[in-house]
Short mmCIF file of C-alpha atoms in Angstrom, two decimals:
data_model
loop_
_atom_site.label_atom_id
_atom_site.label_comp_id
_atom_site.label_asym_id
_atom_site.label_seq_id
_atom_site.Cartn_x
_atom_site.Cartn_y
_atom_site.Cartn_z
CA MET A 1 36.52 5.48 -31.78
CA ASP A 2 36.60 6.64 -28.18
CA GLU A 3 35.28 3.17 -26.61
CA LEU A 4 38.35 1.65 -28.47
CA GLU A 5 40.54 4.03 -26.85
CA GLU A 6 39.43 3.82 -23.60
CA ASN A 7 39.61 0.15 -24.33
CA LEU A 8 42.88 -0.17 -25.22
CA LEU A 9 44.37 2.84 -22.28
CA PHE A 10 43.39 0.83 -19.70
CA LYS A 11 44.96 -2.57 -21.45
CA LEU A 12 48.05 -0.17 -21.65
CA THR A 13 47.85 0.63 -18.39
CA SER A 14 46.98 -2.66 -16.08
CA ILE A 15 48.93 -5.17 -18.07
CA GLN A 16 51.41 -7.23 -16.27
CA GLY A 17 54.85 -7.64 -18.17
CA PRO A 18 55.51 -7.52 -22.13
CA LEU A 19 53.56 -6.31 -24.39
CA VAL A 20 54.40 -8.58 -27.16
CA ASP A 21 53.59 -11.62 -24.65
CA ASP A 22 50.40 -9.67 -24.35
CA GLU A 23 47.28 -11.47 -27.15
CA SER A 24 43.92 -9.19 -25.47
CA LEU A 25 45.73 -6.89 -25.77
CA ILE A 26 47.33 -7.36 -29.70
CA GLU A 27 44.05 -8.25 -30.22
CA VAL A 28 42.47 -4.94 -29.03
CA LEU A 29 45.51 -2.78 -31.36
CA GLY A 30 44.49 -4.59 -35.10
CA VAL A 31 40.74 -4.25 -34.12
CA THR A 32 41.45 -0.48 -33.64
CA LYS A 33 43.65 -0.36 -36.52
CA ILE A 34 41.34 -1.21 -38.71
CA THR A 35 38.22 0.65 -37.34
CA SER A 36 40.78 4.17 -37.38
CA GLU A 37 41.11 2.91 -41.08
CA GLU A 38 37.32 2.68 -41.79
CA VAL A 39 37.12 5.85 -39.67
CA LYS A 40 39.13 7.36 -41.60
CA HIS A 41 37.56 6.00 -45.44
CA LYS A 42 34.28 7.20 -44.08
CA LEU A 43 35.41 11.29 -43.22
CA VAL A 44 36.90 11.26 -46.81
CA THR A 45 33.59 9.79 -48.22
CA ALA A 46 31.13 11.88 -46.29
CA ALA A 47 33.62 15.25 -46.89
CA GLU A 48 33.39 13.88 -50.63
CA THR A 49 29.69 13.72 -49.76
CA GLU A 50 29.65 17.05 -48.61
CA VAL A 51 31.12 18.89 -51.66
CA LYS A 52 28.75 17.11 -53.87
CA ILE A 53 25.87 18.24 -51.84
CA ASN A 54 26.58 22.10 -51.48
CA SER A 55 27.34 21.88 -55.22
CA ALA A 56 24.00 20.95 -55.85
CA ARG A 57 22.30 22.85 -53.87
CA GLU A 58 24.57 25.91 -55.31
CA GLU A 59 23.02 24.84 -58.59
CA PHE A 60 19.15 24.59 -57.28
CA ARG A 61 19.52 27.93 -55.40
CA PRO A 62 17.82 29.99 -58.24
CA VAL A 63 14.97 27.75 -57.80
CA ALA A 64 15.24 29.09 -54.04
CA THR A 65 15.68 32.21 -55.31
CA ARG A 66 13.14 32.27 -57.18
CA GLY A 67 10.44 30.58 -54.84
CA SER A 68 11.35 33.45 -52.15
CA ILE A 69 10.46 35.98 -54.68
CA LEU A 70 6.70 34.78 -55.50
CA TYR A 71 6.26 33.27 -51.60
CA PHE A 72 6.75 36.64 -50.27
CA LEU A 73 4.87 38.41 -52.78
CA ILE A 74 1.75 36.80 -51.67
CA VAL A 75 2.12 37.67 -48.04
CA GLU A 76 2.77 41.47 -49.77
CA MET A 77 -0.50 41.22 -51.24
CA SER A 78 -2.04 41.14 -48.02
CA TYR A 79 -1.60 44.65 -47.43
CA VAL A 80 -3.33 45.02 -50.42
CA ASN A 81 -6.39 43.52 -49.06
CA ALA A 82 -6.42 41.59 -45.69
CA MET A 83 -8.29 38.88 -46.87
CA TYR A 84 -5.54 37.87 -49.86
CA GLN A 85 -4.09 34.64 -47.67
CA THR A 86 -1.83 32.31 -47.58
CA SER A 87 -0.20 29.78 -45.50
CA ILE A 88 3.75 28.81 -46.10
CA ARG A 89 2.35 25.06 -46.50
CA GLN A 90 -0.29 25.81 -49.12
CA PHE A 91 2.77 27.45 -50.99
CA LEU A 92 5.15 25.20 -49.65
CA ALA A 93 2.54 22.37 -51.42
CA LEU A 94 3.16 24.21 -54.55
CA PHE A 95 6.49 24.21 -54.18
CA ASP A 96 6.88 20.78 -54.11
CA ASP A 97 4.05 19.92 -56.97
CA SER A 98 6.54 21.74 -59.45
CA MET A 99 9.15 19.91 -58.38
CA GLU A 100 7.10 16.63 -58.48
CA LYS A 101 5.90 17.48 -62.03
CA SER A 102 7.86 19.98 -64.50
CA ASP A 103 9.74 18.35 -67.37
CA LYS A 104 12.56 16.41 -66.70
CA SER A 105 16.12 16.73 -68.12
CA PRO A 106 19.50 15.27 -67.63
CA ILE A 107 20.87 18.78 -67.69
CA THR A 108 21.08 20.91 -64.75
CA SER A 109 20.23 24.42 -66.61
CA LYS A 110 17.64 22.81 -68.16
CA ARG A 111 16.13 21.60 -65.17
CA ILE A 112 16.38 24.29 -63.02
CA SER A 113 14.68 26.43 -65.20
CA ASN A 114 11.75 23.51 -66.50
CA ILE A 115 11.28 24.23 -62.31
CA ILE A 116 11.94 28.13 -62.40
CA ASP A 117 9.03 27.95 -65.62
CA TYR A 118 6.64 25.77 -64.13
CA LEU A 119 6.25 26.73 -60.24
CA THR A 120 6.04 30.76 -61.28
CA TYR A 121 3.50 29.52 -63.87
CA GLU A 122 1.20 27.43 -61.06
CA VAL A 123 2.07 29.95 -58.27
CA TRP A 124 1.11 33.20 -60.20
CA LYS A 125 -2.23 30.67 -61.40
CA TYR A 126 -2.90 30.08 -58.09
CA GLN A 127 -2.87 33.21 -56.55
CA VAL A 128 -5.20 34.83 -59.45
CA ARG A 129 -7.58 32.71 -59.14
CA GLY A 130 -8.24 34.38 -55.23
CA LEU A 131 -7.99 37.97 -55.98
CA TYR A 132 -9.94 40.60 -57.34
CA GLU A 133 -10.06 41.62 -60.55
CA GLU A 134 -8.70 45.11 -60.27
CA HIS A 135 -5.75 43.55 -58.28
CA LYS A 136 -4.83 40.89 -60.84
CA PHE A 137 -3.03 43.60 -63.06
CA LEU A 138 -1.23 44.72 -59.93
CA TYR A 139 -0.35 40.98 -58.81
CA THR A 140 1.34 40.49 -62.26
CA LEU A 141 3.34 43.15 -62.64
CA LEU A 142 4.69 43.26 -59.22
CA LEU A 143 5.81 39.85 -60.28
CA THR A 144 7.44 40.34 -63.21
CA LEU A 145 9.17 43.28 -61.55
CA LYS A 146 10.43 41.38 -58.47
CA ILE A 147 11.63 39.28 -61.24
CA CYS A 148 13.50 42.03 -62.95
CA LEU A 149 14.64 42.96 -59.81
CA GLN A 150 16.75 40.11 -59.09
CA SER A 151 17.92 39.32 -62.00
CA ASN A 152 19.51 43.34 -62.22
CA ARG A 153 17.83 43.67 -65.62
CA ILE A 154 16.23 46.48 -63.11
CA LYS A 155 17.69 48.66 -60.82
CA PRO A 156 16.45 49.42 -57.27
CA ASN A 157 15.99 53.06 -57.39
CA GLU A 158 14.43 52.70 -60.61
CA PHE A 159 11.59 50.64 -59.16
CA MET A 160 11.16 53.36 -56.82
CA THR A 161 11.00 55.50 -59.42
CA PHE A 162 8.43 53.92 -61.29
CA ILE A 163 5.96 53.23 -57.31
CA LYS A 164 6.63 55.99 -56.51
CA GLY A 165 7.75 59.19 -58.39
CA GLY A 166 7.91 62.05 -57.47
CA ALA A 167 5.12 61.85 -54.60
CA ALA A 168 8.05 62.62 -52.09
CA LEU A 169 9.49 65.24 -52.91
CA ASP A 170 7.99 69.08 -52.13
CA LEU A 171 7.88 72.22 -55.05
CA LYS A 172 9.75 74.39 -53.84
CA ALA A 173 12.77 72.62 -52.40
CA VAL A 174 13.67 71.34 -55.82
CA ALA A 175 14.61 72.84 -59.35
CA PRO A 176 12.28 75.24 -60.50
CA LYS A 177 9.45 74.52 -63.06
CA PRO A 178 9.47 75.86 -66.32
CA LYS A 179 6.70 79.54 -66.63
CA ASN A 180 4.68 77.14 -69.00
CA ASN A 181 1.25 76.35 -68.53
CA TRP A 182 1.55 72.47 -69.88
CA ILE A 183 3.08 70.98 -67.40
CA SER A 184 1.32 69.81 -63.90
CA ASP A 185 3.22 70.58 -60.67
CA MET A 186 2.94 66.49 -59.92
CA THR A 187 4.65 65.30 -63.47
CA TRP A 188 7.36 68.19 -63.03
CA LEU A 189 7.77 65.96 -59.26
CA ASN A 190 8.51 63.76 -61.62
CA LEU A 191 10.79 64.61 -63.80
CA VAL A 192 12.54 65.37 -60.97
CA GLU A 193 12.35 62.14 -59.62
CA LEU A 194 13.60 60.17 -62.96
CA SER A 195 16.18 62.63 -62.77
CA LYS A 196 18.49 61.10 -60.30
CA ILE A 197 18.39 57.89 -62.44
CA PRO A 198 21.67 58.68 -64.65
CA GLN A 199 19.82 57.73 -68.00
CA PHE A 200 17.87 60.76 -67.40
CA SER A 201 20.33 63.26 -65.64
CA GLU A 202 20.02 66.09 -67.96
CA ILE A 203 15.89 65.43 -68.37
CA LEU A 204 14.96 68.49 -66.62
CA SER A 205 17.15 71.18 -68.97
CA GLN A 206 16.34 69.17 -72.04
CA VAL A 207 11.77 69.27 -71.47
CA SER A 208 12.87 73.39 -70.31
CA ARG A 209 15.28 73.53 -73.93
CA ASN A 210 13.40 71.78 -76.08
CA GLU A 211 9.90 72.85 -74.85
CA LYS A 212 8.30 72.57 -78.46
CA ALA A 213 9.28 68.98 -78.79
CA TRP A 214 8.18 67.71 -75.73
CA ARG A 215 4.59 69.78 -75.33
CA GLN A 216 4.27 67.61 -79.21
CA TRP A 217 5.18 64.08 -77.87
CA TYR A 218 2.80 64.94 -74.73
CA ASP A 219 -0.10 65.90 -76.50
CA SER A 220 0.25 63.65 -79.03
CA ASP A 221 -2.91 60.31 -79.21
CA ALA A 222 0.13 57.48 -77.98
CA PRO A 223 3.05 59.46 -76.73
CA GLU A 224 4.00 55.64 -75.35
CA GLU A 225 3.94 55.11 -79.40
CA GLY A 226 6.17 58.48 -80.31
CA ASN A 227 9.06 59.52 -81.65
CA ILE A 228 11.10 60.54 -78.29
CA PRO A 229 12.78 64.10 -78.50
CA ASP A 230 16.41 64.07 -77.64
CA GLY A 231 17.83 61.17 -78.76
CA TYR A 232 15.59 59.05 -76.29
CA GLN A 233 13.78 57.41 -78.72
CA ASN A 234 16.46 55.27 -79.72
CA SER A 235 18.70 54.79 -76.23
CA LEU A 236 15.90 52.94 -73.48
CA ASP A 237 14.88 49.87 -73.22
CA ILE A 238 10.82 48.83 -72.17
CA PHE A 239 11.28 50.09 -69.07
CA LYS A 240 12.73 52.83 -69.01
CA ARG A 241 10.72 53.86 -71.93
CA THR A 242 8.03 52.81 -69.12
CA LEU A 243 9.22 55.32 -66.33
CA LEU A 244 9.46 58.05 -69.21
CA SER A 245 6.18 58.18 -70.60
CA GLY A 246 4.36 57.06 -66.75
CA HIS A 247 6.45 58.71 -64.72
CA GLY A 248 7.47 61.72 -66.93
CA VAL A 249 5.54 64.18 -68.70
CA LEU A 250 2.65 61.81 -69.57
CA THR A 251 0.38 60.87 -66.38
CA GLY A 252 1.45 63.84 -64.07
CA LEU A 253 0.56 60.71 -61.53
#
């Protein structure tokens, strides 16, 4: 188009005599008009294609999101043991393989689900093969938690409570522990941290006020399977039950 415009401008500035008598000018005008229409059509087609590409890209974004979770967890496992190294090239080979080998479907949502399921299992299988036995459960647990985090099934503060408990708290700077000898200092700090989650906001006063029931639950052979006092039994999902039994009054980690 630039060349045609320059050629047309040159013709217009150099012509002598009536414009309508210059056949070469009329020819240039015709070619310019035809080319302009073709360019406009191609621009419209390109814009429509871009919309379709962007739409398809957004539809498949969950696949990229899952891939990101899987890869960066693999990277983080190197903090557990420096031997756990996987290159981006190895991971991309697994990713491409999953796109190719996962079950096809004409329904986009089903196709995406198939890719995600295949990719997750293949990466998990590939990774645990190179982990020490003691770290396989850790990797599987972290993978599950990170997937739940991304899907908003658990919240970041709940995740951090599960990971750290009350380890960062100072016993002298929190609500005083009840005067008894069955709750350890670390267990109380875990409870304090747990109380920052809205659903457990009353847990400290409940344990202090209903000490007999809580201690009975604590002393049972399988507290995680027993009835949790103060109405928690029917109000907690599995993860929040784990938070309570794992970091509240059960382990004292």
